[in-house]
């Protein structure tokens, strides 16, 4: 499925089978989960995508070919996961200091390099990961972005006991399970009046759930904002205890309105999360089956990718949409 330019529908085309280059794997795609970032690319909210572009960065597939001079832990037939971060230079100040997620020259799957809305994809072997055997190809796909970015956001909250989550979509649902597994008190904020999602959060184990226009009974030690809604930042700040942190977990967010300094005072912190590192992936994919994290999915054949995106946009999905690619 090819995007020629933003604000257009994806086009299904017969493309030549790609060839892996040095250090790369050719992967036959089995599934690819749909992410809100895909919508941001389609809608032109992320600048300068590669065009034409194959979307998709939550890819599950099998290794078909291994490029020359590829020092890889994988063999032909191995199942691999391919996430958002697709390549870094390994030499800049960020890479050399363990912050490859901030590499100035980084390339991103389904944004600046082709992704997984296709039968085959080529990926840098260094940025492919073995997947937990507990999950099938559909179940594991959402872990590769919603899970990984959610995990990096969660780890930025440190040892916060009272954790708030604003926006209870795919990433929040996955990371809530980790937080509860690790004994955190979970407070969930949804759109005002969304009692169904609030009840789902309580059923999962949240201590409190309410609208984003409400204040919890207790001050929070940390809050993660998964919704791409800038005005939630000062709202979350006002819900924090002294020294608390607000983590903005999305790649795109609407403008944050001005707010009084008093809301930030007493050493409260606002931080963002950019991309992920390979260490994040190794840690999270080892942790997921121990929790065990359960994913909720709806499947669509590849040729219905536009339908999956539009249902995501309209909020009509009951789980993560996962594209299935027939051999």
mmCIF file of C-alpha atoms in Angstrom:
data_model
loop_
_atom_site.group_PDB
_atom_site.id
_atom_site.type_symbol
_atom_site.label_atom_id
_atom_site.label_comp_id
_atom_site.label_asym_id
_atom_site.label_seq_id
_atom_site.Cartn_x
_atom_site.Cartn_y
_atom_site.Cartn_z
ATOM 1 C CA UNK A 1 0.000 0.000 0.000
ATOM 2 C CA UNK A 2 1.688 3.176 -1.231
ATOM 3 C CA UNK A 3 1.162 6.785 -0.110
ATOM 4 C CA UNK A 4 2.062 9.205 -2.919
ATOM 5 C CA UNK A 5 1.514 12.348 -0.889
ATOM 6 C CA UNK A 6 -0.155 13.329 2.408
ATOM 7 C CA UNK A 7 -3.926 13.675 2.594
ATOM 8 C CA UNK A 8 -4.445 10.994 -0.052
ATOM 9 C CA UNK A 9 -5.649 7.423 0.313
ATOM 10 C CA UNK A 10 -3.140 4.591 0.095
ATOM 11 C CA UNK A 11 -2.902 2.839 -3.265
ATOM 12 C CA UNK A 12 -2.527 -0.934 -3.641
ATOM 13 C CA UNK A 13 0.169 -1.671 -6.237
ATOM 14 C CA UNK A 14 2.226 -4.576 -7.479
ATOM 15 C CA UNK A 15 5.787 -3.683 -6.515
ATOM 16 C CA UNK A 16 8.992 -5.571 -7.310
ATOM 17 C CA UNK A 17 10.332 -7.745 -4.522
ATOM 18 C CA UNK A 18 13.013 -5.695 -2.734
ATOM 19 C CA UNK A 19 16.592 -6.903 -2.316
ATOM 20 C CA UNK A 20 18.468 -6.727 1.002
ATOM 21 C CA UNK A 21 21.651 -4.694 0.963
ATOM 22 C CA UNK A 22 24.681 -4.915 3.198
ATOM 23 C CA UNK A 23 23.636 -5.416 6.814
ATOM 24 C CA UNK A 24 19.967 -5.899 5.898
ATOM 25 C CA UNK A 25 17.294 -8.584 6.072
ATOM 26 C CA UNK A 26 14.551 -9.253 3.557
ATOM 27 C CA UNK A 27 11.436 -10.039 5.586
ATOM 28 C CA UNK A 28 8.170 -11.530 4.340
ATOM 29 C CA UNK A 29 5.530 -9.589 6.271
ATOM 30 C CA UNK A 30 2.915 -11.614 8.157
ATOM 31 C CA UNK A 31 1.199 -8.792 10.052
ATOM 32 C CA UNK A 32 1.583 -5.062 10.581
ATOM 33 C CA UNK A 33 -0.324 -3.197 13.270
ATOM 34 C CA UNK A 34 -1.801 0.222 12.511
ATOM 35 C CA UNK A 35 -0.608 3.140 14.651
ATOM 36 C CA UNK A 36 -1.854 6.675 15.227
ATOM 37 C CA UNK A 37 1.496 7.836 13.836
ATOM 38 C CA UNK A 38 0.421 6.353 10.492
ATOM 39 C CA UNK A 39 -2.536 8.735 10.579
ATOM 40 C CA UNK A 40 -0.246 11.653 11.425
ATOM 41 C CA UNK A 41 1.845 10.818 8.322
ATOM 42 C CA UNK A 42 -1.209 10.429 6.078
ATOM 43 C CA UNK A 43 -2.683 13.696 7.383
ATOM 44 C CA UNK A 44 0.548 15.623 6.789
ATOM 45 C CA UNK A 45 1.095 16.358 10.479
ATOM 46 C CA UNK A 46 4.633 14.911 10.370
ATOM 47 C CA UNK A 47 6.915 16.822 7.984
ATOM 48 C CA UNK A 48 8.927 15.524 5.036
ATOM 49 C CA UNK A 49 8.035 11.831 4.805
ATOM 50 C CA UNK A 50 9.768 9.746 2.161
ATOM 51 C CA UNK A 51 7.512 9.809 -0.909
ATOM 52 C CA UNK A 52 6.239 7.600 -2.336
ATOM 53 C CA UNK A 53 6.030 5.743 0.957
ATOM 54 C CA UNK A 54 4.919 2.380 2.309
ATOM 55 C CA UNK A 55 3.542 2.965 5.813
ATOM 56 C CA UNK A 56 3.756 0.652 8.816
ATOM 57 C CA UNK A 57 6.173 0.231 11.707
ATOM 58 C CA UNK A 58 4.762 -2.574 13.864
ATOM 59 C CA UNK A 59 5.911 -5.361 11.584
ATOM 60 C CA UNK A 60 5.981 -9.105 12.238
ATOM 61 C CA UNK A 61 7.472 -11.374 9.604
ATOM 62 C CA UNK A 62 9.896 -14.133 8.647
ATOM 63 C CA UNK A 63 13.449 -13.687 7.378
ATOM 64 C CA UNK A 64 13.638 -14.624 3.659
ATOM 65 C CA UNK A 65 17.118 -13.426 2.703
ATOM 66 C CA UNK A 66 20.154 -12.061 4.516
ATOM 67 C CA UNK A 67 22.234 -9.376 2.832
ATOM 68 C CA UNK A 68 25.964 -9.549 2.316
ATOM 69 C CA UNK A 69 28.244 -8.800 5.269
ATOM 70 C CA UNK A 70 25.284 -8.957 7.659
ATOM 71 C CA UNK A 71 26.478 -9.824 11.147
ATOM 72 C CA UNK A 72 23.081 -10.995 12.356
ATOM 73 C CA UNK A 73 21.720 -13.235 15.088
ATOM 74 C CA UNK A 74 18.926 -14.254 12.719
ATOM 75 C CA UNK A 75 18.680 -17.133 10.256
ATOM 76 C CA UNK A 76 16.399 -17.790 7.285
ATOM 77 C CA UNK A 77 12.890 -18.499 8.560
ATOM 78 C CA UNK A 78 13.288 -16.741 11.910
ATOM 79 C CA UNK A 79 10.373 -14.642 13.157
ATOM 80 C CA UNK A 80 11.353 -10.995 13.687
ATOM 81 C CA UNK A 81 9.757 -7.750 14.804
ATOM 82 C CA UNK A 82 10.565 -4.442 13.113
ATOM 83 C CA UNK A 83 9.733 -1.217 15.019
ATOM 84 C CA UNK A 84 9.701 2.541 14.372
ATOM 85 C CA UNK A 85 13.443 3.207 14.773
ATOM 86 C CA UNK A 86 14.942 1.692 11.638
ATOM 87 C CA UNK A 87 18.523 2.990 11.445
ATOM 88 C CA UNK A 88 21.005 5.234 13.262
ATOM 89 C CA UNK A 89 24.517 6.305 12.314
ATOM 90 C CA UNK A 90 26.051 4.889 15.521
ATOM 91 C CA UNK A 91 28.676 7.640 15.545
ATOM 92 C CA UNK A 92 27.020 10.910 16.605
ATOM 93 C CA UNK A 93 27.182 12.269 20.152
ATOM 94 C CA UNK A 94 23.709 10.917 20.901
ATOM 95 C CA UNK A 95 24.467 7.389 19.696
ATOM 96 C CA UNK A 96 27.801 7.296 21.522
ATOM 97 C CA UNK A 97 26.108 8.344 24.787
ATOM 98 C CA UNK A 98 23.392 5.676 24.692
ATOM 99 C CA UNK A 99 20.717 8.017 23.281
ATOM 100 C CA UNK A 100 20.357 6.619 19.792
ATOM 101 C CA UNK A 101 16.676 7.569 19.838
ATOM 102 C CA UNK A 102 17.850 11.188 19.393
ATOM 103 C CA UNK A 103 20.284 10.502 16.522
ATOM 104 C CA UNK A 104 20.251 13.459 14.134
ATOM 105 C CA UNK A 105 20.501 11.124 11.136
ATOM 106 C CA UNK A 106 18.028 8.464 12.297
ATOM 107 C CA UNK A 107 15.664 6.821 9.829
ATOM 108 C CA UNK A 108 12.193 5.671 10.760
ATOM 109 C CA UNK A 109 10.224 2.698 9.501
ATOM 110 C CA UNK A 110 7.114 3.674 7.592
ATOM 111 C CA UNK A 111 8.121 7.355 7.552
ATOM 112 C CA UNK A 112 11.578 7.969 6.118
ATOM 113 C CA UNK A 113 12.112 4.348 4.988
ATOM 114 C CA UNK A 114 9.501 1.944 3.658
ATOM 115 C CA UNK A 115 7.482 -0.028 6.162
ATOM 116 C CA UNK A 116 5.220 -3.026 6.475
ATOM 117 C CA UNK A 117 1.969 -2.332 4.622
ATOM 118 C CA UNK A 118 3.374 -4.732 2.031
ATOM 119 C CA UNK A 119 4.186 -8.375 1.329
ATOM 120 C CA UNK A 120 7.926 -7.824 1.813
ATOM 121 C CA UNK A 121 10.110 -5.263 3.527
ATOM 122 C CA UNK A 122 13.838 -4.684 3.943
ATOM 123 C CA UNK A 123 15.210 -3.753 7.360
ATOM 124 C CA UNK A 124 18.549 -3.138 9.037
ATOM 125 C CA UNK A 125 19.324 -6.353 10.909
ATOM 126 C CA UNK A 126 20.551 -4.375 13.933
ATOM 127 C CA UNK A 127 17.068 -2.945 14.429
ATOM 128 C CA UNK A 128 15.127 -6.205 14.161
ATOM 129 C CA UNK A 129 14.163 -8.153 17.258
ATOM 130 C CA UNK A 130 13.300 -11.732 18.209
ATOM 131 C CA UNK A 131 9.738 -11.942 19.507
ATOM 132 C CA UNK A 132 8.333 -13.746 22.550
ATOM 133 C CA UNK A 133 7.097 -17.228 21.656
ATOM 134 C CA UNK A 134 4.006 -16.741 23.812
ATOM 135 C CA UNK A 135 2.291 -14.586 21.151
ATOM 136 C CA UNK A 136 1.040 -15.281 17.652
ATOM 137 C CA UNK A 137 1.706 -12.896 14.745
ATOM 138 C CA UNK A 138 -1.441 -10.824 15.330
ATOM 139 C CA UNK A 139 -1.160 -10.601 19.117
ATOM 140 C CA UNK A 140 2.468 -9.482 19.156
ATOM 141 C CA UNK A 141 2.297 -6.749 16.483
ATOM 142 C CA UNK A 142 0.937 -3.971 18.788
ATOM 143 C CA UNK A 143 3.842 -4.467 21.176
ATOM 144 C CA UNK A 144 6.226 -3.048 18.568
ATOM 145 C CA UNK A 145 5.137 0.586 18.879
ATOM 146 C CA UNK A 146 2.261 1.088 21.280
ATOM 147 C CA UNK A 147 4.120 -1.201 23.652
ATOM 148 C CA UNK A 148 7.652 0.113 23.095
ATOM 149 C CA UNK A 149 6.861 3.836 23.150
ATOM 150 C CA UNK A 150 4.517 3.238 26.064
ATOM 151 C CA UNK A 151 7.276 1.413 27.905
ATOM 152 C CA UNK A 152 9.791 4.223 27.368
ATOM 153 C CA UNK A 153 7.188 6.718 28.619
ATOM 154 C CA UNK A 154 6.470 4.535 31.634
ATOM 155 C CA UNK A 155 10.138 4.141 32.550
ATOM 156 C CA UNK A 156 10.508 7.947 32.585
ATOM 157 C CA UNK A 157 8.077 8.046 35.529
ATOM 158 C CA UNK A 158 10.688 6.320 37.716
ATOM 159 C CA UNK A 159 9.270 4.717 40.835
ATOM 160 C CA UNK A 160 6.077 6.764 40.927
ATOM 161 C CA UNK A 161 3.535 4.964 43.111
ATOM 162 C CA UNK A 162 0.474 6.937 42.002
ATOM 163 C CA UNK A 163 0.485 6.987 38.207
ATOM 164 C CA UNK A 164 -2.011 8.850 36.050
ATOM 165 C CA UNK A 165 -2.657 7.984 32.406
ATOM 166 C CA UNK A 166 -4.421 10.482 30.129
ATOM 167 C CA UNK A 167 -5.966 8.819 27.091
ATOM 168 C CA UNK A 168 -6.724 5.116 27.385
ATOM 169 C CA UNK A 169 -5.981 3.846 23.897
ATOM 170 C CA UNK A 170 -3.675 1.091 22.704
ATOM 171 C CA UNK A 171 -0.436 2.200 24.364
ATOM 172 C CA UNK A 172 -2.165 3.055 27.638
ATOM 173 C CA UNK A 173 -3.939 -0.298 27.799
ATOM 174 C CA UNK A 174 -0.646 -2.157 27.389
ATOM 175 C CA UNK A 175 1.371 -0.078 29.843
ATOM 176 C CA UNK A 176 -1.419 -0.085 32.428
ATOM 177 C CA UNK A 177 -0.896 -3.838 32.641
ATOM 178 C CA UNK A 178 2.814 -3.322 33.363
ATOM 179 C CA UNK A 179 2.058 -0.670 35.998
ATOM 180 C CA UNK A 180 -0.431 -2.931 37.784
ATOM 181 C CA UNK A 181 1.983 -5.877 37.557
ATOM 182 C CA UNK A 182 4.619 -3.737 39.278
ATOM 183 C CA UNK A 183 2.214 -2.663 42.033
ATOM 184 C CA UNK A 184 1.500 0.954 41.019
ATOM 185 C CA UNK A 185 -1.752 2.731 41.898
ATOM 186 C CA UNK A 186 -3.309 3.555 38.543
ATOM 187 C CA UNK A 187 -5.503 6.589 37.808
ATOM 188 C CA UNK A 188 -7.051 6.761 34.333
ATOM 189 C CA UNK A 189 -8.392 9.885 32.588
ATOM 190 C CA UNK A 190 -10.601 9.638 29.503
ATOM 191 C CA UNK A 191 -12.721 11.986 27.422
ATOM 192 C CA UNK A 192 -15.352 13.522 29.725
ATOM 193 C CA UNK A 193 -18.423 11.312 29.768
ATOM 194 C CA UNK A 194 -16.703 8.201 28.375
ATOM 195 C CA UNK A 195 -17.993 5.981 31.156
ATOM 196 C CA UNK A 196 -17.514 2.790 29.136
ATOM 197 C CA UNK A 197 -13.742 3.278 28.859
ATOM 198 C CA UNK A 198 -13.596 4.357 32.502
ATOM 199 C CA UNK A 199 -15.346 1.148 33.541
ATOM 200 C CA UNK A 200 -12.968 -0.886 31.387
ATOM 201 C CA UNK A 201 -10.024 0.745 33.178
ATOM 202 C CA UNK A 202 -11.519 -0.081 36.574
ATOM 203 C CA UNK A 203 -12.138 -3.670 35.496
ATOM 204 C CA UNK A 204 -8.481 -3.900 34.476
ATOM 205 C CA UNK A 205 -7.467 -2.758 37.972
ATOM 206 C CA UNK A 206 -7.341 1.056 38.002
ATOM 207 C CA UNK A 207 -7.815 2.562 41.461
ATOM 208 C CA UNK A 208 -9.743 5.494 39.957
ATOM 209 C CA UNK A 209 -11.048 6.437 36.511
ATOM 210 C CA UNK A 210 -12.786 9.605 35.397
ATOM 211 C CA UNK A 211 -12.895 12.365 32.814
ATOM 212 C CA UNK A 212 -9.886 14.497 31.951
ATOM 213 C CA UNK A 213 -11.837 17.453 33.361
ATOM 214 C CA UNK A 214 -11.811 15.857 36.819
ATOM 215 C CA UNK A 215 -9.185 15.799 39.564
ATOM 216 C CA UNK A 216 -8.348 12.500 41.269
ATOM 217 C CA UNK A 217 -8.885 12.049 44.997
ATOM 218 C CA UNK A 218 -5.106 11.880 45.517
ATOM 219 C CA UNK A 219 -2.242 13.866 44.029
ATOM 220 C CA UNK A 220 -0.270 11.944 41.424
ATOM 221 C CA UNK A 221 3.448 11.205 41.536
ATOM 222 C CA UNK A 222 3.564 11.025 37.722
ATOM 223 C CA UNK A 223 1.307 11.240 34.694
ATOM 224 C CA UNK A 224 1.688 9.971 31.139
ATOM 225 C CA UNK A 225 -0.241 11.747 28.378
ATOM 226 C CA UNK A 226 -0.921 9.426 25.453
ATOM 227 C CA UNK A 227 -3.654 11.586 23.923
ATOM 228 C CA UNK A 228 -2.279 14.085 21.374
ATOM 229 C CA UNK A 229 -4.081 16.956 23.139
ATOM 230 C CA UNK A 230 -1.842 19.844 24.247
ATOM 231 C CA UNK A 231 -4.273 21.324 26.821
ATOM 232 C CA UNK A 232 -3.935 18.119 28.855
ATOM 233 C CA UNK A 233 -0.381 19.144 29.837
ATOM 234 C CA UNK A 234 -1.360 21.953 32.259
ATOM 235 C CA UNK A 235 -4.318 19.825 33.379
ATOM 236 C CA UNK A 236 -1.975 16.989 34.330
ATOM 237 C CA UNK A 237 0.439 19.399 36.019
ATOM 238 C CA UNK A 238 -2.334 20.540 38.346
ATOM 239 C CA UNK A 239 -2.966 16.913 39.331
ATOM 240 C CA UNK A 240 0.669 16.322 40.386
ATOM 241 C CA UNK A 241 2.172 16.226 43.833
ATOM 242 C CA UNK A 242 5.369 18.199 44.456
ATOM 243 C CA UNK A 243 8.276 16.882 42.393
ATOM 244 C CA UNK A 244 5.965 15.003 40.038
ATOM 245 C CA UNK A 245 6.560 14.476 36.338
ATOM 246 C CA UNK A 246 4.335 14.753 33.256
ATOM 247 C CA UNK A 247 5.508 12.564 30.365
ATOM 248 C CA UNK A 248 4.197 13.379 26.884
ATOM 249 C CA UNK A 249 4.226 10.026 25.128
ATOM 250 C CA UNK A 250 3.276 10.924 21.559
ATOM 251 C CA UNK A 251 5.278 11.930 18.494
ATOM 252 C CA UNK A 252 2.748 14.658 17.704
ATOM 253 C CA UNK A 253 0.670 16.880 20.004
ATOM 254 C CA UNK A 254 -1.501 19.933 19.469
ATOM 255 C CA UNK A 255 -0.203 23.204 20.912
ATOM 256 C CA UNK A 256 0.169 23.446 24.680
ATOM 257 C CA UNK A 257 -1.622 26.530 26.037
ATOM 258 C CA UNK A 258 0.066 28.941 28.435
ATOM 259 C CA UNK A 259 -0.329 28.246 32.140
ATOM 260 C CA UNK A 260 0.741 29.957 35.370
ATOM 261 C CA UNK A 261 4.197 29.242 36.705
ATOM 262 C CA UNK A 262 2.611 28.153 39.980
ATOM 263 C CA UNK A 263 1.427 24.974 38.238
ATOM 264 C CA UNK A 264 5.019 24.041 37.412
ATOM 265 C CA UNK A 265 6.649 25.247 40.637
ATOM 266 C CA UNK A 266 7.802 22.927 43.447
ATOM 267 C CA UNK A 267 10.046 20.981 41.063
ATOM 268 C CA UNK A 268 7.363 19.553 38.833
ATOM 269 C CA UNK A 269 8.714 18.416 35.442
ATOM 270 C CA UNK A 270 7.397 18.172 31.872
ATOM 271 C CA UNK A 271 9.240 15.879 29.469
ATOM 272 C CA UNK A 272 8.635 14.292 26.085
ATOM 273 C CA UNK A 273 9.503 10.895 24.686
ATOM 274 C CA UNK A 274 11.191 10.665 21.303
ATOM 275 C CA UNK A 275 11.294 7.320 19.517
ATOM 276 C CA UNK A 276 12.885 4.346 21.285
ATOM 277 C CA UNK A 277 16.189 2.584 21.731
ATOM 278 C CA UNK A 278 17.146 -1.017 21.122
ATOM 279 C CA UNK A 279 17.576 -1.383 24.866
ATOM 280 C CA UNK A 280 13.921 -0.404 25.332
ATOM 281 C CA UNK A 281 12.922 -3.139 22.900
ATOM 282 C CA UNK A 282 15.071 -5.814 24.542
ATOM 283 C CA UNK A 283 13.759 -4.983 28.013
ATOM 284 C CA UNK A 284 10.100 -4.688 27.059
ATOM 285 C CA UNK A 285 9.933 -7.796 24.886
ATOM 286 C CA UNK A 286 11.478 -9.780 27.735
ATOM 287 C CA UNK A 287 9.013 -8.310 30.251
ATOM 288 C CA UNK A 288 5.823 -8.642 28.179
ATOM 289 C CA UNK A 289 5.337 -12.428 28.492
ATOM 290 C CA UNK A 290 6.090 -12.328 32.224
ATOM 291 C CA UNK A 291 3.265 -9.889 33.005
ATOM 292 C CA UNK A 292 1.763 -11.300 30.709
ATOM 293 C CA UNK A 293 0.605 -8.352 28.614
ATOM 294 C CA UNK A 294 -2.575 -9.079 26.663
ATOM 295 C CA UNK A 295 -3.326 -7.225 23.448
ATOM 296 C CA UNK A 296 -6.766 -6.536 21.976
ATOM 297 C CA UNK A 297 -6.853 -6.556 18.187
ATOM 298 C CA UNK A 298 -9.074 -6.368 15.115
ATOM 299 C CA UNK A 299 -7.721 -7.781 11.863
ATOM 300 C CA UNK A 300 -8.017 -6.407 8.331
ATOM 301 C CA UNK A 301 -6.555 -7.778 5.097
ATOM 302 C CA UNK A 302 -3.850 -5.575 3.585
ATOM 303 C CA UNK A 303 -6.158 -4.341 0.833
ATOM 304 C CA UNK A 304 -8.431 -2.834 3.518
ATOM 305 C CA UNK A 305 -5.695 -0.650 5.024
ATOM 306 C CA UNK A 306 -7.623 2.536 4.206
ATOM 307 C CA UNK A 307 -10.693 1.168 5.986
ATOM 308 C CA UNK A 308 -8.592 0.326 9.043
ATOM 309 C CA UNK A 309 -7.127 3.854 9.093
ATOM 310 C CA UNK A 310 -10.526 5.519 8.765
ATOM 311 C CA UNK A 311 -12.072 3.371 11.489
ATOM 312 C CA UNK A 312 -9.106 4.295 13.704
ATOM 313 C CA UNK A 313 -9.640 7.971 12.946
ATOM 314 C CA UNK A 314 -13.353 7.694 13.775
ATOM 315 C CA UNK A 315 -12.717 5.885 17.074
ATOM 316 C CA UNK A 316 -14.697 2.857 15.900
ATOM 317 C CA UNK A 317 -12.168 0.175 16.830
ATOM 318 C CA UNK A 318 -12.405 -2.075 19.871
ATOM 319 C CA UNK A 319 -8.702 -2.923 19.729
ATOM 320 C CA UNK A 320 -5.555 -2.316 17.714
ATOM 321 C CA UNK A 321 -6.155 -2.829 14.004
ATOM 322 C CA UNK A 322 -3.691 -5.319 12.555
ATOM 323 C CA UNK A 323 -3.201 -5.823 8.833
ATOM 324 C CA UNK A 324 -2.756 -9.432 7.764
ATOM 325 C CA UNK A 325 -0.777 -10.151 4.633
ATOM 326 C CA UNK A 326 -1.614 -13.341 2.722
ATOM 327 C CA UNK A 327 1.285 -15.291 1.232
#
